[in-house]
Short mmCIF file of C-alpha atoms in Angstrom, two decimals:
data_model
loop_
_atom_site.label_atom_id
_atom_site.label_comp_id
_atom_site.label_asym_id
_atom_site.label_seq_id
_atom_site.Cartn_x
_atom_site.Cartn_y
_atom_site.Cartn_z
CA MET Q 1 0.00 0.00 0.00
CA ASN Q 2 1.31 3.43 -0.95
CA GLN Q 3 0.81 6.35 1.40
CA SER Q 4 -0.45 9.06 -0.96
CA THR Q 5 -1.88 12.54 -0.61
CA THR Q 6 -4.23 14.77 -2.53
CA PRO Q 7 -2.52 17.63 -4.40
CA GLU Q 8 -3.00 21.08 -2.94
CA ALA Q 9 -3.30 24.24 -5.01
CA ASN Q 10 -0.69 26.97 -4.72
CA ASP Q 11 -1.97 30.05 -2.94
CA GLY Q 12 -0.22 33.11 -1.64
CA PRO Q 13 2.73 35.26 -2.74
CA SER Q 14 5.80 33.56 -4.19
CA ASP Q 15 8.04 35.30 -1.66
CA ALA Q 16 6.22 33.91 1.39
CA ARG Q 17 8.54 33.17 4.31
CA ILE Q 18 6.91 29.85 5.19
CA LYS Q 19 6.04 26.94 2.92
CA VAL Q 20 4.20 23.82 4.03
CA HIS Q 21 4.27 20.83 1.70
CA ARG Q 22 2.10 17.77 2.16
CA GLY Q 23 3.86 14.55 1.27
CA ASP Q 24 6.50 12.09 2.41
CA ALA Q 25 9.74 13.66 3.63
CA TYR Q 26 11.64 10.94 1.75
CA ASP Q 27 10.41 12.37 -1.56
CA LEU Q 28 10.37 16.03 -0.67
CA MET Q 29 13.91 16.07 0.74
CA ALA Q 30 15.28 15.17 -2.69
CA ASP Q 31 13.51 18.16 -4.27
CA LEU Q 32 15.24 20.77 -2.13
CA PRO Q 33 17.82 22.95 -3.90
CA PRO Q 34 21.43 22.12 -2.96
CA GLU Q 35 22.85 24.06 0.00
CA SER Q 36 19.59 25.95 0.60
CA ILE Q 37 18.91 25.03 4.25
CA ASP Q 38 20.65 26.56 7.27
CA LEU Q 39 19.01 24.42 9.93
CA LEU Q 40 17.11 21.13 9.88
CA ILE Q 41 15.23 20.73 13.15
CA THR Q 42 12.63 18.07 13.78
CA SER Q 43 11.08 15.51 16.07
CA PRO Q 44 10.39 12.47 13.89
CA PRO Q 45 7.89 9.78 14.91
CA TYR Q 46 9.23 7.64 17.73
CA TRP Q 47 9.33 3.90 17.28
CA GLY Q 48 6.35 1.85 18.40
CA LEU Q 49 4.36 4.52 20.22
CA ARG Q 50 1.55 5.89 18.06
CA SER Q 51 0.06 5.55 14.59
CA TYR Q 52 -1.22 9.10 13.94
CA GLY Q 53 -4.22 7.49 12.26
CA LEU Q 54 -2.21 5.97 9.39
CA ASP Q 55 -2.79 2.40 8.25
CA HIS Q 56 0.17 0.04 8.58
CA ASN Q 57 0.79 -3.42 7.13
CA GLU Q 58 1.32 -5.68 10.13
CA GLU Q 59 2.46 -8.55 7.87
CA ILE Q 60 5.31 -6.60 6.34
CA LEU Q 61 8.09 -8.54 8.08
CA LYS Q 62 6.74 -11.82 6.72
CA GLU Q 63 6.52 -10.30 3.23
CA TRP Q 64 10.12 -9.08 3.41
CA LEU Q 65 11.46 -12.47 4.46
CA ALA Q 66 9.31 -14.36 1.95
CA GLU Q 67 10.85 -12.50 -1.00
CA ASP Q 68 14.32 -13.94 -0.36
CA ASN Q 69 15.15 -17.01 1.73
CA SER Q 70 18.64 -15.66 2.47
CA ARG Q 71 17.28 -12.67 4.40
CA VAL Q 72 17.14 -12.44 8.17
CA GLN Q 73 14.67 -10.26 10.03
CA THR Q 74 17.26 -7.67 11.02
CA ASP Q 75 18.15 -6.99 7.37
CA VAL Q 76 16.66 -3.55 6.81
CA PRO Q 77 14.64 -3.08 3.61
CA PRO Q 78 15.06 0.19 1.71
CA TYR Q 79 12.53 2.76 2.83
CA GLU Q 80 11.00 2.88 -0.64
CA TRP Q 81 10.29 -0.88 -0.52
CA TYR Q 82 8.94 -0.56 3.01
CA ARG Q 83 6.58 2.26 2.10
CA LYS Q 84 5.39 0.57 -1.10
CA HIS Q 85 4.41 -2.50 0.92
CA GLY Q 86 2.34 -0.53 3.43
CA GLY Q 87 4.93 0.48 5.99
CA VAL Q 88 4.77 3.67 8.06
CA LEU Q 89 7.77 5.36 9.67
CA GLY Q 90 7.70 4.64 13.40
CA LEU Q 91 5.67 1.44 13.07
CA GLU Q 92 8.46 -0.78 11.76
CA PRO Q 93 8.32 -4.34 13.14
CA LEU Q 94 11.83 -3.92 14.55
CA PRO Q 95 13.68 -0.91 15.98
CA GLU Q 96 16.60 -1.77 13.67
CA TRP Q 97 14.34 -1.06 10.71
CA PHE Q 98 13.16 2.23 12.19
CA ILE Q 99 16.69 3.51 12.79
CA GLY Q 100 17.73 2.52 9.28
CA HIS Q 101 14.75 4.27 7.68
CA LEU Q 102 15.08 7.45 9.75
CA VAL Q 103 18.76 7.78 8.88
CA GLU Q 104 18.00 7.07 5.22
CA ILE Q 105 15.36 9.83 5.10
CA LEU Q 106 17.56 12.39 6.84
CA GLN Q 107 20.48 11.52 4.59
CA ARG Q 108 18.32 12.47 1.60
CA GLY Q 109 18.40 16.03 2.94
CA ALA Q 110 22.17 16.20 3.37
CA PRO Q 111 22.84 17.87 -0.02
CA ALA Q 112 20.33 20.61 0.82
CA LEU Q 113 22.06 21.52 4.09
CA LYS Q 114 24.64 24.28 3.75
CA PRO Q 115 28.26 23.38 4.62
CA GLY Q 116 27.91 25.57 7.73
CA GLY Q 117 24.44 24.30 8.56
CA SER Q 118 23.19 22.26 11.51
CA MET Q 119 20.77 19.43 12.17
CA TRP Q 120 18.92 19.15 15.50
CA ILE Q 121 17.02 15.88 15.97
CA ASN Q 122 14.79 15.29 19.01
CA ILE Q 123 14.24 11.61 19.76
CA GLY Q 124 13.07 9.61 22.76
CA ASP Q 125 13.53 6.03 23.83
CA THR Q 126 11.18 3.05 24.00
CA TYR Q 127 10.91 0.06 26.31
CA PHE Q 128 10.54 -3.27 24.56
CA ALA Q 129 7.47 -5.43 25.03
CA ARG Q 130 6.75 -8.51 22.95
CA TRP Q 131 3.11 -7.39 22.88
CA SER Q 132 3.28 -3.63 22.48
CA SER Q 133 0.49 -1.09 22.85
CA ILE Q 134 0.13 1.32 19.93
CA ARG Q 135 -1.97 4.39 20.53
CA HIS Q 136 -3.83 5.58 17.45
CA ASP Q 137 -3.33 9.23 18.34
CA GLY Q 138 -2.13 9.71 21.92
CA ARG Q 139 0.94 8.72 23.86
CA GLN Q 140 1.65 5.06 24.53
CA GLY Q 141 -0.22 3.70 27.53
CA LEU Q 142 -1.81 7.04 28.43
CA GLY Q 143 -5.21 8.61 27.92
CA ASP Q 144 -8.42 7.17 26.53
CA ASN Q 145 -7.44 7.18 22.86
CA PRO Q 146 -8.06 3.93 20.96
CA ARG Q 147 -5.13 1.56 20.86
CA SER Q 148 -4.12 -1.68 19.24
CA ARG Q 149 -1.67 -4.40 20.20
CA ARG Q 150 0.89 -6.05 18.02
CA ARG Q 151 3.50 -8.72 18.51
CA THR Q 152 7.11 -7.67 18.08
CA PRO Q 153 9.83 -10.32 17.57
CA MET Q 154 12.27 -10.83 20.44
CA GLY Q 155 15.97 -11.41 19.92
CA GLY Q 156 19.34 -9.79 20.56
CA PHE Q 157 18.85 -6.60 22.56
CA ARG Q 158 15.06 -6.86 22.04
CA GLN Q 159 14.12 -8.37 25.39
CA GLU Q 160 11.12 -7.86 27.65
CA LYS Q 161 11.30 -4.65 29.74
CA GLN Q 162 14.52 -3.62 28.00
CA MET Q 163 15.24 0.05 27.35
CA LEU Q 164 16.24 -0.12 23.70
CA LEU Q 165 18.65 2.84 23.59
CA ILE Q 166 17.18 3.94 20.28
CA PRO Q 167 18.58 7.50 20.55
CA ALA Q 168 22.12 6.19 21.04
CA ARG Q 169 21.80 3.66 18.21
CA PHE Q 170 20.45 6.40 15.93
CA ALA Q 171 23.30 8.78 16.81
CA ILE Q 172 25.93 6.12 16.11
CA ALA Q 173 24.29 5.30 12.78
CA MET Q 174 24.52 8.99 11.85
CA GLN Q 175 28.18 9.10 12.86
CA ASP Q 176 28.80 6.10 10.62
CA LEU Q 177 27.57 8.28 7.74
CA ARG Q 178 30.15 10.98 8.52
CA TRP Q 179 27.93 13.32 10.55
CA ILE Q 180 29.70 15.10 13.41
CA LEU Q 181 27.78 14.93 16.70
CA ARG Q 182 28.39 18.18 18.55
CA ASN Q 183 25.94 17.80 21.42
CA ASP Q 184 23.61 15.33 23.04
CA LEU Q 185 21.30 17.84 24.68
CA ILE Q 186 19.19 16.26 27.40
CA TRP Q 187 15.66 17.61 27.57
CA HIS Q 188 14.50 17.14 31.16
CA LYS Q 189 10.69 17.05 31.36
CA PRO Q 190 9.72 17.69 35.01
CA ASN Q 191 5.98 17.23 34.42
CA VAL Q 192 5.70 13.82 32.75
CA PRO Q 193 2.54 11.91 33.74
CA PRO Q 194 2.83 9.11 36.30
CA ARG Q 195 3.30 5.56 35.06
CA PRO Q 196 2.00 2.30 36.56
CA GLU Q 197 5.42 0.59 36.70
CA LYS Q 198 6.82 0.05 40.21
CA ASP Q 199 10.13 -1.57 39.29
CA ARG Q 200 11.94 1.31 37.58
CA LEU Q 201 12.30 5.09 37.66
CA ARG Q 202 10.11 7.26 35.47
CA LEU Q 203 11.55 8.24 32.12
CA THR Q 204 11.68 12.04 32.30
CA HIS Q 205 14.12 12.96 29.55
CA GLU Q 206 14.58 12.89 25.80
CA HIS Q 207 17.61 13.49 23.61
CA PHE Q 208 18.16 16.41 21.25
CA PHE Q 209 21.15 15.66 19.01
CA HIS Q 210 23.10 18.42 17.27
CA PHE Q 211 24.81 17.22 14.09
CA VAL Q 212 26.94 19.15 11.60
CA LYS Q 213 28.51 18.10 8.34
CA ARG Q 214 31.93 16.52 8.33
CA PRO Q 215 34.17 18.49 5.95
CA LYS Q 216 36.37 16.83 3.37
CA GLU Q 217 39.36 18.02 5.36
CA GLY Q 218 40.02 19.90 8.56
CA ARG Q 219 37.63 20.53 11.41
CA ALA Q 220 33.92 21.20 11.07
CA LYS Q 221 32.93 24.87 10.83
CA TYR Q 222 29.32 25.95 11.17
CA TYR Q 223 27.13 28.84 12.24
CA TYR Q 224 26.53 29.01 15.98
CA ASP Q 225 25.51 32.07 17.99
CA PHE Q 226 26.53 31.18 21.53
CA GLU Q 227 24.93 34.34 22.91
CA GLU Q 228 21.50 32.92 22.11
CA VAL Q 229 21.81 29.86 24.36
CA GLU Q 230 18.81 29.89 26.68
CA GLY Q 231 19.06 30.84 30.31
CA GLY Q 232 17.64 27.44 31.22
CA ALA Q 233 20.82 25.86 29.92
CA GLN Q 234 22.98 27.96 32.19
CA ASP Q 235 24.35 25.83 34.99
CA VAL Q 236 26.66 26.55 37.90
CA VAL Q 237 29.69 24.33 38.30
CA TYR Q 238 31.24 24.52 41.79
CA TYR Q 239 34.99 24.04 42.09
CA ASP Q 240 35.04 24.95 45.80
CA VAL Q 241 32.93 26.92 48.24
CA ASP Q 242 34.37 30.22 47.07
CA GLU Q 243 34.54 29.73 43.30
CA ALA Q 244 31.78 29.24 40.75
CA GLU Q 245 31.56 29.54 36.98
CA GLU Q 246 28.54 29.94 34.74
CA GLY Q 247 28.43 28.19 31.38
CA ALA Q 248 25.98 26.72 28.91
CA ALA Q 249 25.11 23.19 29.98
CA ASP Q 250 23.79 20.29 27.90
CA VAL Q 251 20.74 19.68 30.10
CA VAL Q 252 17.67 21.91 29.82
CA LYS Q 253 14.55 21.76 31.96
CA VAL Q 254 11.42 22.43 29.93
CA GLY Q 255 7.99 21.13 30.81
CA ALA Q 256 6.22 18.98 28.23
CA ARG Q 257 3.31 20.79 26.66
CA SER Q 258 -0.12 19.47 25.76
CA GLY Q 259 -0.67 18.74 22.09
CA SER Q 260 -2.46 20.99 19.65
CA ASP Q 261 -4.82 20.51 16.70
CA GLY Q 262 -5.19 16.80 17.43
CA HIS Q 263 -1.41 16.21 17.58
CA SER Q 264 -0.23 14.78 20.90
CA ALA Q 265 3.49 15.50 20.53
CA THR Q 266 4.31 19.13 19.78
CA PHE Q 267 7.55 21.00 20.44
CA PRO Q 268 7.60 23.30 23.49
CA ILE Q 269 8.54 26.74 22.23
CA ASN Q 270 11.10 27.21 25.00
CA LEU Q 271 12.90 24.08 23.84
CA ILE Q 272 13.24 24.87 20.14
CA LYS Q 273 13.54 28.63 20.08
CA PRO Q 274 17.15 28.61 21.39
CA ARG Q 275 18.06 25.90 18.88
CA ILE Q 276 16.75 28.09 16.05
CA LEU Q 277 18.40 31.27 17.36
CA THR Q 278 21.78 29.62 17.91
CA SER Q 279 21.95 27.50 14.75
CA CYS Q 280 20.22 29.53 12.02
CA PRO Q 281 21.29 33.07 11.13
CA PRO Q 282 18.64 35.80 10.87
CA GLY Q 283 17.07 35.59 7.44
CA GLY Q 284 18.21 31.99 7.04
CA THR Q 285 16.00 28.99 6.29
CA VAL Q 286 14.76 26.37 8.73
CA LEU Q 287 13.46 22.97 7.56
CA ASP Q 288 11.25 20.64 9.59
CA PRO Q 289 10.66 17.46 7.54
CA PHE Q 290 8.17 16.07 10.10
CA CYS Q 291 6.54 19.37 10.98
CA GLY Q 292 3.26 18.13 12.49
CA THR Q 293 1.18 21.16 13.37
CA GLY Q 294 4.00 23.55 12.50
CA ARG Q 295 5.31 24.68 15.88
CA SER Q 296 8.90 24.94 14.62
CA LEU Q 297 7.80 26.82 11.49
CA SER Q 298 5.90 29.40 13.50
CA VAL Q 299 8.81 29.91 15.90
CA ALA Q 300 11.23 30.27 12.99
CA ALA Q 301 9.03 32.88 11.32
CA SER Q 302 8.52 34.82 14.55
CA THR Q 303 12.30 35.11 14.95
CA GLY Q 304 12.95 36.43 11.45
CA ARG Q 305 13.79 33.16 9.70
CA ASN Q 306 12.27 31.49 6.66
CA ALA Q 307 10.81 28.03 7.14
CA ILE Q 308 9.83 24.95 5.15
CA GLY Q 309 7.74 22.13 6.54
CA PHE Q 310 6.85 18.66 5.28
CA GLU Q 311 3.89 16.71 6.65
CA LEU Q 312 2.30 13.49 5.45
CA THR Q 313 -0.99 13.70 7.38
CA GLU Q 314 -3.49 16.08 5.81
CA SER Q 315 -5.10 17.30 9.04
CA PHE Q 316 -1.72 18.17 10.57
CA GLN Q 317 -0.57 19.89 7.38
CA GLN Q 318 -3.70 22.03 7.43
CA ALA Q 319 -3.08 22.86 11.09
CA ALA Q 320 0.50 23.86 10.24
CA VAL Q 321 -0.86 26.17 7.56
CA LYS Q 322 -3.27 27.76 10.05
CA ASN Q 323 -0.61 28.18 12.72
CA ALA Q 324 1.89 29.62 10.28
CA GLU Q 325 -0.70 32.11 9.06
CA ALA Q 326 -1.21 33.18 12.66
CA ALA Q 327 2.53 33.68 13.04
CA LEU Q 328 2.92 35.76 9.88
CA GLY Q 329 -0.50 37.26 9.30
CA GLN Q 330 -3.13 36.22 6.78
CA GLY Q 331 -2.00 35.79 3.19
CA GLN Q 332 1.68 35.26 3.99
CA LEU Q 333 1.86 31.53 3.38
CA THR Q 334 2.59 29.40 0.32
CA PHE Q 335 0.73 26.10 0.09
CA GLY Q 336 3.06 23.45 -1.32
CA GLU Q 337 2.21 20.96 -4.02
CA SER Q 338 1.98 17.48 -2.47
CA LYS Q 339 4.02 14.62 -3.86
CA GLU Q 340 2.75 11.11 -4.41
CA ALA Q 341 4.71 8.52 -2.48
CA GLY Q 342 6.98 6.54 -4.73
CA GLU Q 343 7.35 9.17 -7.47
#
């Protein structure tokens, strides 16, 4: 099954500062002009948590193995094959597949990122369960949203109650493709809802990775305005009772925010605004390839940046359009042509 979208008409001035395209980021990344993006910032779907209302082929692992007897289940199919056979990013049968597909999609945008550009990727972890609970819209295991259960193969590091370390595995996979990891920013969420488990601590943090391009020679050079680091990242390091030094720390405390426009996982403004201010120059261009309801686009526009968003789900794309219009004023938005999956 192909995930496809209905084409949207162009509307608005050609010099609009924000563009929202409906379609698969895998396709739309390849259409970006070379070296046109200053900052790619996004929170892609997490593995095995929610479906966002999209249909997924639960037999896709069997289909992959049936095509070639020499394959094993941890062999990762190309994203294009996966999508063509009814797969959805974040609902892969194995976390190994998810990491491979996410890296593949982001790599498609590498030519569009300027040599001095940055990539900030927010990603959280997942605990393994052989029978996992998939929320159709809300967060895993929380709320009254409909959910379904599916069986996930065990093996290797995939063991019951295991924290899968998906962020770390993703970061290493990016390093293997020559990306330079500059920071693993820890987003501490002090207001996460309580969980029923009584045999472990609550998971109250997510990772926000800062990648830059590895140059052909020498050390990486990229735009970074250190003066725009948020006050919440300022920490005090004590050397002794009489001496203290302030400096930007790689842990920030920002409360999780409720979703908007039917989307349960939206960026807190206080989390992403410093990333945009530090890593994209004024007048530069921000890209969010999984823009959801457009929080990053609106923040980029409100700080004097241009922004491009990609979104597969029609209702979220329409919400991103509405929110971007609110940020810029009516009539200041370009509606992007959608792209059929697999073109």
